[in-house]
Coordinates of C-alpha atoms in Angstrom, one line a residue:
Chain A
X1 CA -44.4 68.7 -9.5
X2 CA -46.2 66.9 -6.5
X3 CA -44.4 64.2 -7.7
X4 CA -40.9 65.1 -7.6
X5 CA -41.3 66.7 -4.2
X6 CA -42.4 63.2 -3.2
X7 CA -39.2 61.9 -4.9
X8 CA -37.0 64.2 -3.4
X9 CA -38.6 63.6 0.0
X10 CA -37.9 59.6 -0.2
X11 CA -34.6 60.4 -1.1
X12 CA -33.8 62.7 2.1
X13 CA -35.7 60.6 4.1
X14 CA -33.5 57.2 3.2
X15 CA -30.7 59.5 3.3
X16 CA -31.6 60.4 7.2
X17 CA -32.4 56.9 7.9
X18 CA -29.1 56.0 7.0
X19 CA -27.6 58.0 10.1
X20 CA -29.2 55.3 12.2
X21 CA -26.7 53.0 10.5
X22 CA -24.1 54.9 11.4
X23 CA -25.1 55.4 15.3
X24 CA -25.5 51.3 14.8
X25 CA -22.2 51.1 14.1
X26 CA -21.3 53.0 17.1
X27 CA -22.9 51.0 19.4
X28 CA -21.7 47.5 18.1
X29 CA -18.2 48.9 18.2
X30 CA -18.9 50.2 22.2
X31 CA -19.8 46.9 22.6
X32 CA -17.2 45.0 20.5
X33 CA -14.8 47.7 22.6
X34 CA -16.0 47.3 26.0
X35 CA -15.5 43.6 25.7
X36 CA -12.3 43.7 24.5
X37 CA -10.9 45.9 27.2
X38 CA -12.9 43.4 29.7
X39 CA -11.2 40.9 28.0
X40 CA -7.7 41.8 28.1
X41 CA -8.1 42.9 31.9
X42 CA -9.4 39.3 32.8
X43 CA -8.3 36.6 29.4
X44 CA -9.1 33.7 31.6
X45 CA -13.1 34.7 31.6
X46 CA -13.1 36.2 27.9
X47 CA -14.0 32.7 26.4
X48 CA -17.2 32.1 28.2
X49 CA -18.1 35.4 27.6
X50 CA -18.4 35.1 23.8
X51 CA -21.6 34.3 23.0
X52 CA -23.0 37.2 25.3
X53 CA -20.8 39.5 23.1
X54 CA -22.4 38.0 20.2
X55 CA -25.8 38.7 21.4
X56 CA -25.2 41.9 22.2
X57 CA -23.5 42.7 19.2
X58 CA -27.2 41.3 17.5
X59 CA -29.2 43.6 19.4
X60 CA -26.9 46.6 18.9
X61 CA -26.9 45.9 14.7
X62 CA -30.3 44.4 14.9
X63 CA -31.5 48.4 15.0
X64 CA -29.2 49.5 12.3
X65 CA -30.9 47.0 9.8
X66 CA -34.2 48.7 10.7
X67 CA -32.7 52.0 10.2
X68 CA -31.7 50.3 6.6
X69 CA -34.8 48.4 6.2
X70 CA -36.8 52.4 6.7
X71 CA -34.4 53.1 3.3
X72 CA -35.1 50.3 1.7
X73 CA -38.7 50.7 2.2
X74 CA -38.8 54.5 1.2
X75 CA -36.3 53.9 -1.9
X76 CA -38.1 51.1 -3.4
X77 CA -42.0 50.5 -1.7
X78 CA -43.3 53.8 -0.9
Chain B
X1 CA -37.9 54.9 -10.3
X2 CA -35.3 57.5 -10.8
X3 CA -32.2 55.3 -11.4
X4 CA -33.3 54.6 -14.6
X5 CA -32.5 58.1 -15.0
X6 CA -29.5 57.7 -14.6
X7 CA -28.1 58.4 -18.0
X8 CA -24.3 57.4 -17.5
X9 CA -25.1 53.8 -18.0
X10 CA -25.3 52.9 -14.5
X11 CA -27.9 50.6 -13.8
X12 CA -28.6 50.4 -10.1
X13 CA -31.0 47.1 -9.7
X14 CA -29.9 46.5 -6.3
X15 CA -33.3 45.1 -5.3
X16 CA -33.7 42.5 -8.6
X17 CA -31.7 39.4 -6.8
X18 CA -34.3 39.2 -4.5
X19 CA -37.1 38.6 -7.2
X20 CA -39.0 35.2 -6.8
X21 CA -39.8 34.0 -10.5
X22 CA -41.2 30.9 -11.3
X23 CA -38.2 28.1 -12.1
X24 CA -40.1 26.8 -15.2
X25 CA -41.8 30.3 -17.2
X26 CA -45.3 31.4 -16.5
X27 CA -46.4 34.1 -14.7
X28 CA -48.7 32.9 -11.5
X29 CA -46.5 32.0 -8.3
X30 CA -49.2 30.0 -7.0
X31 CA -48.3 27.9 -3.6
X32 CA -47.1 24.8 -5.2
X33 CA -45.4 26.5 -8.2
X34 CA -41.4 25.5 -8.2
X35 CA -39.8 28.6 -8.0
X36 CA -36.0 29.8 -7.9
X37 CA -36.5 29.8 -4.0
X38 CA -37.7 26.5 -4.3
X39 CA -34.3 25.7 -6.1
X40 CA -32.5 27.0 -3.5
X41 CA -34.2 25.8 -0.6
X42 CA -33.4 22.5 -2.2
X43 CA -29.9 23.1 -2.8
X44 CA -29.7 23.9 1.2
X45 CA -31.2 20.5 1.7
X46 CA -28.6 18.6 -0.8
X47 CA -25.7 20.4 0.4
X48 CA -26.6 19.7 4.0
X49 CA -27.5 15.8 3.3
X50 CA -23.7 16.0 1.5
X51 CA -21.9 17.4 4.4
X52 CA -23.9 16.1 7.5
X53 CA -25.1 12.1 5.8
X54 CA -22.6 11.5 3.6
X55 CA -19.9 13.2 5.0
X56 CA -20.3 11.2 8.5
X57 CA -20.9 7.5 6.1
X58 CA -17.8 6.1 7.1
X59 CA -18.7 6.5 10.6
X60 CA -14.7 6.1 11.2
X61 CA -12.9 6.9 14.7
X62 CA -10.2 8.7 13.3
X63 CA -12.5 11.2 11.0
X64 CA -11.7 12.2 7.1
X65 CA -12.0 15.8 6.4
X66 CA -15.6 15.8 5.4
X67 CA -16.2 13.8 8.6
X68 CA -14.7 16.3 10.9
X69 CA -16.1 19.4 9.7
X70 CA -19.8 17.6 10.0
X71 CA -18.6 16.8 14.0
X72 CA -17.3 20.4 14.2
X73 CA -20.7 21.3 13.0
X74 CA -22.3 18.7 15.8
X75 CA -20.3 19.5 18.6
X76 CA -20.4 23.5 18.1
X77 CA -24.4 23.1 18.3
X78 CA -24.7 20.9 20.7
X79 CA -21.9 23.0 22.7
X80 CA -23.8 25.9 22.4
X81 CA -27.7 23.9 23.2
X82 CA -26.0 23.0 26.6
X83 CA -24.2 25.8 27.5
X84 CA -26.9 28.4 26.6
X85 CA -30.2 26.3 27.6
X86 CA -29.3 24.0 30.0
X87 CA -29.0 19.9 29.8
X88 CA -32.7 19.9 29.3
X89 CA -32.8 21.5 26.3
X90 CA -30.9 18.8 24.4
X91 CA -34.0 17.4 23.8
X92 CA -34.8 20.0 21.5
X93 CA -31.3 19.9 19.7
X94 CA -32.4 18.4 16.8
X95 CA -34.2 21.3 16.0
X96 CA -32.4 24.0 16.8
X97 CA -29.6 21.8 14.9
X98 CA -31.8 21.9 11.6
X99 CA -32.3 26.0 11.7
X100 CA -28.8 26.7 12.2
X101 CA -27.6 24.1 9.5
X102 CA -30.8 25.8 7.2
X103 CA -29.9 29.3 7.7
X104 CA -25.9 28.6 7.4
X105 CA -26.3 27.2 4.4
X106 CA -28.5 29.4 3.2
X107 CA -26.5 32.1 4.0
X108 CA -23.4 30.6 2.3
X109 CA -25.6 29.3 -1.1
X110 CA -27.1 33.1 -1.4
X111 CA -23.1 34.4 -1.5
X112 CA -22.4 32.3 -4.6
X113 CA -23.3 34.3 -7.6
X114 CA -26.3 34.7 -9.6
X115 CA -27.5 32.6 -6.3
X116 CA -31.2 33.4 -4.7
X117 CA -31.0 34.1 -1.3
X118 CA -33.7 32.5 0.6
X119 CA -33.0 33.7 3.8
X120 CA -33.2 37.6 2.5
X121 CA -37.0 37.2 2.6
X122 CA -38.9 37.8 5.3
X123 CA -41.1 35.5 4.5
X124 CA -38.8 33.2 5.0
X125 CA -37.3 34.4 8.4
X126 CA -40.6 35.8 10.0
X127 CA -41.5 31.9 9.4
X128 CA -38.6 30.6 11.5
X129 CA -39.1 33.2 14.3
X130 CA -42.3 33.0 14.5
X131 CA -42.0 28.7 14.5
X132 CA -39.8 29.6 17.4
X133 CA -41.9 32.2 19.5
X134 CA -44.8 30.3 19.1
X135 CA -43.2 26.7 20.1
X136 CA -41.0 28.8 23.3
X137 CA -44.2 30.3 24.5
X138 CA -45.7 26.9 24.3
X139 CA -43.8 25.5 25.3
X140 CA -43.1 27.8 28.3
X141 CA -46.7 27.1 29.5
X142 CA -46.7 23.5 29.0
X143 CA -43.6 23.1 31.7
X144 CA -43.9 26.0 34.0
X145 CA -47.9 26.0 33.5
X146 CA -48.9 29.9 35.0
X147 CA -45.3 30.5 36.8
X148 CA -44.1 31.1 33.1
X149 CA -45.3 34.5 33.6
X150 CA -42.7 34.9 36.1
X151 CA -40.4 35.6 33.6
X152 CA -42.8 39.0 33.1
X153 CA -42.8 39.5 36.9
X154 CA -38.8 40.4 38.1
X155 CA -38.7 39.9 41.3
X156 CA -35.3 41.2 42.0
X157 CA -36.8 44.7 41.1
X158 CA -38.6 47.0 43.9
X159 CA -41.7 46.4 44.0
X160 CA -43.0 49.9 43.1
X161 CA -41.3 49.6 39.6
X162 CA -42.1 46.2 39.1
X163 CA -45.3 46.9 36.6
X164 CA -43.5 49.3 34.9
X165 CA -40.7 46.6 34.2
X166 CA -43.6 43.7 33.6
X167 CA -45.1 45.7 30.4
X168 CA -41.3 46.9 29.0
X169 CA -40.8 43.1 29.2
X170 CA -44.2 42.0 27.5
X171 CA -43.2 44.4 25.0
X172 CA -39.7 43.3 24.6
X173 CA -41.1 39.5 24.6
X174 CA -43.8 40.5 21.7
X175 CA -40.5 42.2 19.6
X176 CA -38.5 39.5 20.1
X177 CA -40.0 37.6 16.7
X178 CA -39.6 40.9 14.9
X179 CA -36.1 41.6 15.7
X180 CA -35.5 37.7 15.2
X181 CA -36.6 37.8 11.6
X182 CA -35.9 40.9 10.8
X183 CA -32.3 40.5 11.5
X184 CA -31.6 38.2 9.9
X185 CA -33.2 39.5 6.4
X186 CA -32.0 42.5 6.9
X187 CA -28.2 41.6 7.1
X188 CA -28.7 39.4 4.2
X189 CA -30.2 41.7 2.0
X190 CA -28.5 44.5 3.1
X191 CA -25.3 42.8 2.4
X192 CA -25.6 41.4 -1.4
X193 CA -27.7 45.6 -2.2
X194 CA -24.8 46.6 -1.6
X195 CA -22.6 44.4 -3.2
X196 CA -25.0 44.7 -5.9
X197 CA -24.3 48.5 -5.8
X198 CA -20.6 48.2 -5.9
X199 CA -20.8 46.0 -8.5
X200 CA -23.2 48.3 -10.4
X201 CA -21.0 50.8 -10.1
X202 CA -17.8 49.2 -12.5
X203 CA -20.6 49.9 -15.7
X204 CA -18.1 53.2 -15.0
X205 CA -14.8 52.6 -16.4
X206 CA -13.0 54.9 -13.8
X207 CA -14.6 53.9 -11.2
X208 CA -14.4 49.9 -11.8
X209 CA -10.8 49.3 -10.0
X210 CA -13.0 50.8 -6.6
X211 CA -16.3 48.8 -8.0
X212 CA -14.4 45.5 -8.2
X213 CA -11.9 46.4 -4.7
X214 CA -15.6 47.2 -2.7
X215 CA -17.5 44.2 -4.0
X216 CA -14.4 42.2 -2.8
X217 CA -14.1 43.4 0.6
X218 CA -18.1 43.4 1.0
X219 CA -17.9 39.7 0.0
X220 CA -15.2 38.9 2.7
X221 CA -18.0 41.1 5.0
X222 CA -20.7 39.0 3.9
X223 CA -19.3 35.6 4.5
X224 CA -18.3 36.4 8.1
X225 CA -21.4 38.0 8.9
X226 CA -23.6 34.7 6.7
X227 CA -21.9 32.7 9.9
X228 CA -22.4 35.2 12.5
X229 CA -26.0 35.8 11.8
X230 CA -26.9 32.1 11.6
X231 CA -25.0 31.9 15.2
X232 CA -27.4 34.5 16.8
X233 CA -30.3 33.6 15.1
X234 CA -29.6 29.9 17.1
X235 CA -28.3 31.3 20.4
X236 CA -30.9 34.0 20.2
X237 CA -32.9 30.5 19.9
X238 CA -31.3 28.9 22.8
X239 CA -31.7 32.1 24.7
X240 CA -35.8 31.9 24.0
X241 CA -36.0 28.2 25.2
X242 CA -33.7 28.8 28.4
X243 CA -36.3 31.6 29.3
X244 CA -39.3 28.7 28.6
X245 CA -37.5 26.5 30.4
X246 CA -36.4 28.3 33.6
X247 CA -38.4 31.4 33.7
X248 CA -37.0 32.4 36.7
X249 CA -34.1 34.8 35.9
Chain C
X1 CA -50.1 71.4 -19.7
X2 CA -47.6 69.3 -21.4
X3 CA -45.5 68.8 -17.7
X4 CA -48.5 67.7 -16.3
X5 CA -49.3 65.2 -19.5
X6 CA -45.5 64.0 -19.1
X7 CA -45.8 63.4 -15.3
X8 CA -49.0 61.5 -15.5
X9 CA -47.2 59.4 -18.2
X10 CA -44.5 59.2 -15.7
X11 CA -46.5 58.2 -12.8
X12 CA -48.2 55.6 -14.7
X13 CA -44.7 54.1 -15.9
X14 CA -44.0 53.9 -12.3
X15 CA -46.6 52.3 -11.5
X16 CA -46.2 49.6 -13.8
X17 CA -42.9 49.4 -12.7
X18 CA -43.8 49.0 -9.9
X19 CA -46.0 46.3 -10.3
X20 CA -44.2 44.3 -12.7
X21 CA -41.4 44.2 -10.0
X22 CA -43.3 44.8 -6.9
X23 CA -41.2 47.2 -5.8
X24 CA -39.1 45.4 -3.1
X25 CA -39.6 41.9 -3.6
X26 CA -39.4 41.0 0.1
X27 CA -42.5 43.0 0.4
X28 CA -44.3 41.7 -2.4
X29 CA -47.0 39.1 -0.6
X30 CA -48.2 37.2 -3.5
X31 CA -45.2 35.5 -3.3
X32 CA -45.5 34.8 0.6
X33 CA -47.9 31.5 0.4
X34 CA -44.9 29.9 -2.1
X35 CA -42.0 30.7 0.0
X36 CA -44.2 29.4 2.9
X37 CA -45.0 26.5 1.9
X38 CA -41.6 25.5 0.5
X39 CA -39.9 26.2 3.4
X40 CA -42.0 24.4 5.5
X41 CA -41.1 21.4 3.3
X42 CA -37.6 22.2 3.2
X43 CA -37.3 22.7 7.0
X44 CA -39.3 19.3 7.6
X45 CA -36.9 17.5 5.4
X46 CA -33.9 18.9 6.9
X47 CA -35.6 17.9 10.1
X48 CA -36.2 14.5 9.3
X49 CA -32.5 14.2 7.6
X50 CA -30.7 15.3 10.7
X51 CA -32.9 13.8 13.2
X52 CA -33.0 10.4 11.7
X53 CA -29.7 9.7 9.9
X54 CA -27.5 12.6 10.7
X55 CA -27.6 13.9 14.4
X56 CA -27.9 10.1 15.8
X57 CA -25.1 8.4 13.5
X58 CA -22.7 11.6 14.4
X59 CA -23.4 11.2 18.2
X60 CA -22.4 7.8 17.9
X61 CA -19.6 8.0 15.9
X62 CA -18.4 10.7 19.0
X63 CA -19.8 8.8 21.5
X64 CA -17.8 5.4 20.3
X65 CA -14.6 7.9 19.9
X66 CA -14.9 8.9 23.1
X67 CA -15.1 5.0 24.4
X68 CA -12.2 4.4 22.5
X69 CA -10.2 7.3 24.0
X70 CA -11.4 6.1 27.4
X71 CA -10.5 2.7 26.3
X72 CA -7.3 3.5 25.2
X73 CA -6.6 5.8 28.5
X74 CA -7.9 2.6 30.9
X75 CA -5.6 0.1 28.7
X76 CA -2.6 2.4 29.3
X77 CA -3.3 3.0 32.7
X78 CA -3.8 -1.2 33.4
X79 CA -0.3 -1.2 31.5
X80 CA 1.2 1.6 33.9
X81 CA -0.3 -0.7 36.6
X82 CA 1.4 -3.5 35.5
X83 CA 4.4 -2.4 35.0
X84 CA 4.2 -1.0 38.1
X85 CA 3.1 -4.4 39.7
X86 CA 6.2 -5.7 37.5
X87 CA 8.7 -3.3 39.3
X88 CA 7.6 -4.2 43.1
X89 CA 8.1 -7.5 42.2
X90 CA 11.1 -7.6 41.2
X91 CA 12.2 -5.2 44.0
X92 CA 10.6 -8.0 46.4
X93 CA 12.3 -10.9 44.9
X94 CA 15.3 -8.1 45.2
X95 CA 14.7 -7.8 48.2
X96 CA 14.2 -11.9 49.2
X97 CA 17.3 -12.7 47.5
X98 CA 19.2 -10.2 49.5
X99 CA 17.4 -11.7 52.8
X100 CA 18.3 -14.8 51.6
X101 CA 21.7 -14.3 51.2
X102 CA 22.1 -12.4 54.6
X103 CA 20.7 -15.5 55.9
X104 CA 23.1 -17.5 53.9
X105 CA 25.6 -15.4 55.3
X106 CA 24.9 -16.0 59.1
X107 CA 24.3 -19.7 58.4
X108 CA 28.1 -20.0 57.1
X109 CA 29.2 -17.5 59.7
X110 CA 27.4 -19.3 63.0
X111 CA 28.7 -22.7 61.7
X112 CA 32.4 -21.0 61.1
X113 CA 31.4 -19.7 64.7
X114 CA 30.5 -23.0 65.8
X115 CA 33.0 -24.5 64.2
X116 CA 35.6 -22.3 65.8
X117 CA 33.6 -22.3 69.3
X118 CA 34.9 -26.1 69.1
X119 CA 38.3 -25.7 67.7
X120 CA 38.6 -22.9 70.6
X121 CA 37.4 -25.0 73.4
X122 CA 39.4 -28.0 72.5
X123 CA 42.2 -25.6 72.2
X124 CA 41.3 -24.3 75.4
X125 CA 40.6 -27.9 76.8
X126 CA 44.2 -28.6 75.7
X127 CA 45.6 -25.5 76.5
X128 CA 44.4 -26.4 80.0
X129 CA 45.3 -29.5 80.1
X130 CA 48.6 -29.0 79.3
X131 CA 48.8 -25.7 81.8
X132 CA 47.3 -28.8 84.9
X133 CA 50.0 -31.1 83.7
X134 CA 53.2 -28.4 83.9
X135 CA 51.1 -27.0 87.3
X136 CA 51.4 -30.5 89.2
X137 CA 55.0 -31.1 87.6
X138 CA 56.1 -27.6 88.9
X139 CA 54.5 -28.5 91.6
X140 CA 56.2 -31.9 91.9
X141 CA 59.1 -29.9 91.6
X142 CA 58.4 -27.9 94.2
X143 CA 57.4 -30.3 96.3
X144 CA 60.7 -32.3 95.6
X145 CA 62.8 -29.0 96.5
X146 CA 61.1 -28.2 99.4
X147 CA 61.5 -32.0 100.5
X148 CA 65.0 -31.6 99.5
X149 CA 65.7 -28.3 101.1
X150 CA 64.0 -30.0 104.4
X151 CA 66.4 -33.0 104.0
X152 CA 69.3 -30.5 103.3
X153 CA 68.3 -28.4 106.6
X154 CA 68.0 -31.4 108.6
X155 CA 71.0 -33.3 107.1
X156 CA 73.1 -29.6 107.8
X157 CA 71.5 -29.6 111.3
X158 CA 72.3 -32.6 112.3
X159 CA 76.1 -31.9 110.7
X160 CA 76.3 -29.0 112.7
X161 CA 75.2 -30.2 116.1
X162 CA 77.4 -33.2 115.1
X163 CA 79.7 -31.0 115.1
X164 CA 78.9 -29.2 118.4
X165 CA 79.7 -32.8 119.6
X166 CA 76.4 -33.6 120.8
X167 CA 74.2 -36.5 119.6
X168 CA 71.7 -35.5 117.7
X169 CA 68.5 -36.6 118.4
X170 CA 67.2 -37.1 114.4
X171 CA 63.2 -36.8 115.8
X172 CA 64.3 -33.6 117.4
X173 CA 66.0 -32.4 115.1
X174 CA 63.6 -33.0 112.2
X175 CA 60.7 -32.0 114.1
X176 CA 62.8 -28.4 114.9
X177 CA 63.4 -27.6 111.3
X178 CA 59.9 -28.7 110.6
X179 CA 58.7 -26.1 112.9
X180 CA 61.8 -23.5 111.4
X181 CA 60.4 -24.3 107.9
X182 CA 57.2 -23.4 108.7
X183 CA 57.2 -21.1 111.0

């Protein structure tokens, strides 16, 4: 019985982790967003801009895949 | 594990792909022993000798196809060394040239199937970042000698608030190999679980038309984000050596 | 009793599950030293590749492009120059023929000048001449008329005091229509 509560508290608990992926993606695309309206208001400094999109992009998903790596971990090493 | 369960004949093994197994039978992975990651490591090496040696043999001025993509290669690098880091860290082109070519290719070998992807192991990755934390932070204090700690101290701050900021930046400076590594394993093996999932899921004959339709479009996802996550991992590295290099914002 | 048997039995299949797979095999350190050590090796060969054969051989092959593009752009711009040194001249030598032949043009037209200077002078001369000659005839002529009307006056004096019946003194006479004439 212990057990399966354990199971079943894994499960919930990669299933809440997996919210964080969501808000992840909501910050990416406020950032993929933001720079796309700063773009179109100014094209001629959009292209120098790039890579800091890209790093802020990074961050933004880089605390997504910890959410996803909390699932992982519970799914298949706890 | 309670997909084995699962009595419908789906098989979830999402995590299997990742399993390092000796190339030649046996059991032990000791240090030495030739393993699939070994053959994949190698194929990385091969197919970057083919694209960046042979490719760029003819040395010709108007380029062949091979040729041009290796210079496209060259110059996007090199592009991105001088504009991120400054003219003085071309000197450390080469290597950032070699992650970015390793982790590319890497990316892109891991997306073929039945392919071992080396770069979904954090192993692997917490290797690279912490190669470059270590040599940045080095290398910080070999040029700046003590000013390097600047970069803790900002300056343009008030000064009341200025401690506060110096330990949320030590902190952010000690995650930075974390994040680095962890990144980039993540995305990778959070990309082929799931295609592996998708892909799991056509065992179920209604379902297979979705199965094969997801594991499509989560390829498509995979090889964009194979090139995007090599790019940050090398501008986040370009990004680390600017700071060692001019500490002062 | 018999749940309890079957989850032990359970948990034990787990576990050797779990360590015949190692649950996630990123996780799994016993594998750590291997991947380690061959990406070390892989990375220094990659290293060596691109910073001995690859990086330098590209740079030059860009390098030498880019000389040839300047080349190229230097080569057409000595052309341009050229050309451009090609045009002035031939707008100079244009332009010294057309100074030449203006000078041509006044040569011819001061010796027509001259030429004509001459012809009008002797004309002139002529003209002259000619105009001095008919000046003393007429004046000859004159000269001979006035003499003659003298001669007339006197001769018809003289008549007429001859007729008067007186003598006529011809010194008188002459010398009284001299002074008439003039006077």
């Amino acid at each position: 019985m212990e057990g399966d509560i354990a199971e079943m508290g894994k499960f919930i608990g990669a299933g809440i982790s997996a919210f964080g992926m969501g808000l992840a993606a909501l910050g990416v695309g406020n950032v993929a967003g933001n720079f796309l309206s700063g773009a179109l208001r100014n094209p001629s400094a959009a292209a120098s801009q790039t890579a800091t999109l890209f790093i802020g992009i990074a961050f933004a998903e880089a605390l997504g895949i910890f959410s996803f790596l909390v699932a992982l971990l519970l799914m298949f090493a706890v | 594990m309670a997909t084995e369960e699962a009595s419908e004949g789906l098989v979830f093994h999402p995590m299997d792909q990742f399993k390092v197994e000796p190339l030649f039978g046996g059991d032990a992975i000791h240090w030495y022993t030739p393993t699939n990651a070994t053959l994949w490591m190698g194929l990385t090496v091969v197919a970057i000798f083919l694209l960046l040696v042979l490719g760029s043999r003819g040395r010709a001025v108007i380029p062949t196809r091979v040729q041009s993509i290796a210079e496209l290669a060259y110059g996007f690098v090199y592009k991105m060394v001088e504009d991120v880091a400054g003219k003085d860290g071309l000197k450390y082109f080469p290597y950032i040239m070699t992650l970015f070519m390793f982790i590319l290719f890497a990316n892109f070998l891991g997306l073929l199937p039945m392919a071992f992807t080396t770069t979904s192991h954090v192993a692997v990755t917490v290797v690279l970042a912490l190669a470059v934390f270590i040599g940045v932070t080095v290398l910080g204090f070999v040029k700046n000698g003590a000013s390097f700690l600047g970069l803790f101290w900002v300056t343009s701050a008030p000064l009341a608030i200025r401690p506060v900021l110096a330990v949320i930046e030590i902190i952010s400076y000690f995650v930075r190999p974390v994040s680095h590594s962890i990144r980039l394993a993540g995305n990778m093996t959070a990309g082929h679980a799931v295609i592996k999932v998708f892909a799991a899921f056509a065992g179920a004959a209604i379902l297979s038309p979705l199965a094969i339709l997801g594991v499509a479009a989560m390829y498509g996802l995979e090889i964009l984000v194979s090139f995007i996550q090599a790019y940050v991992f090398t501008i986040l590295t370009c990004v680390y050596l600017k700071d060692a290099l001019h500490p002062h914002h | 009793m018999a749940t309890n048997a079957n989850e032990a039995a359970h948990g034990a299949a787990d576990a050797a599950h779990a360590a015949e797979t190692g649950g996630m095999p990123q996780i799994d350190f016993a594998t750590f030293p291997n991947q380690i050590f061959w990406l070390v090796v892989t990375i220094v060969v990659i290293y060596l590749i691109l910073s001995r054969v690859a990086l330098p051989r590209i740079g030059s092959v860009l390098a030498e492009r880019q000389g040839t593009i300047t080349n190229d752009i230097a080569a057409a711009e000595e052309l341009k120059l050229k050309a451009q040194e090609a045009e002035a001249a031939y707008n100079q030598a244009l332009a010294d023929a057309r100074v030449e032949a203006q000078k041509i043009i006044a040569e011819a037209k001061a010796e027509i000048q001259i030429g004509l200077d001459e012809a009008t002078a002797k004309a002139d001369a002529e003209i002259a001449a000619k105009a001095a000659e008919s000046e003393k005839k007429i004046g000859e002529v004159r000269a001979g008329a006035l003499e003659a009307v003298t001669e007339v006056a006197k001769d018809t004096a003289a008549e007429i005091i001859g007729m008067l019946d007186q003598k006529a003194d011809a010194a008188v006479v002459s010398e009284a229509v001299n002074a008439r004439l003039k006077g």
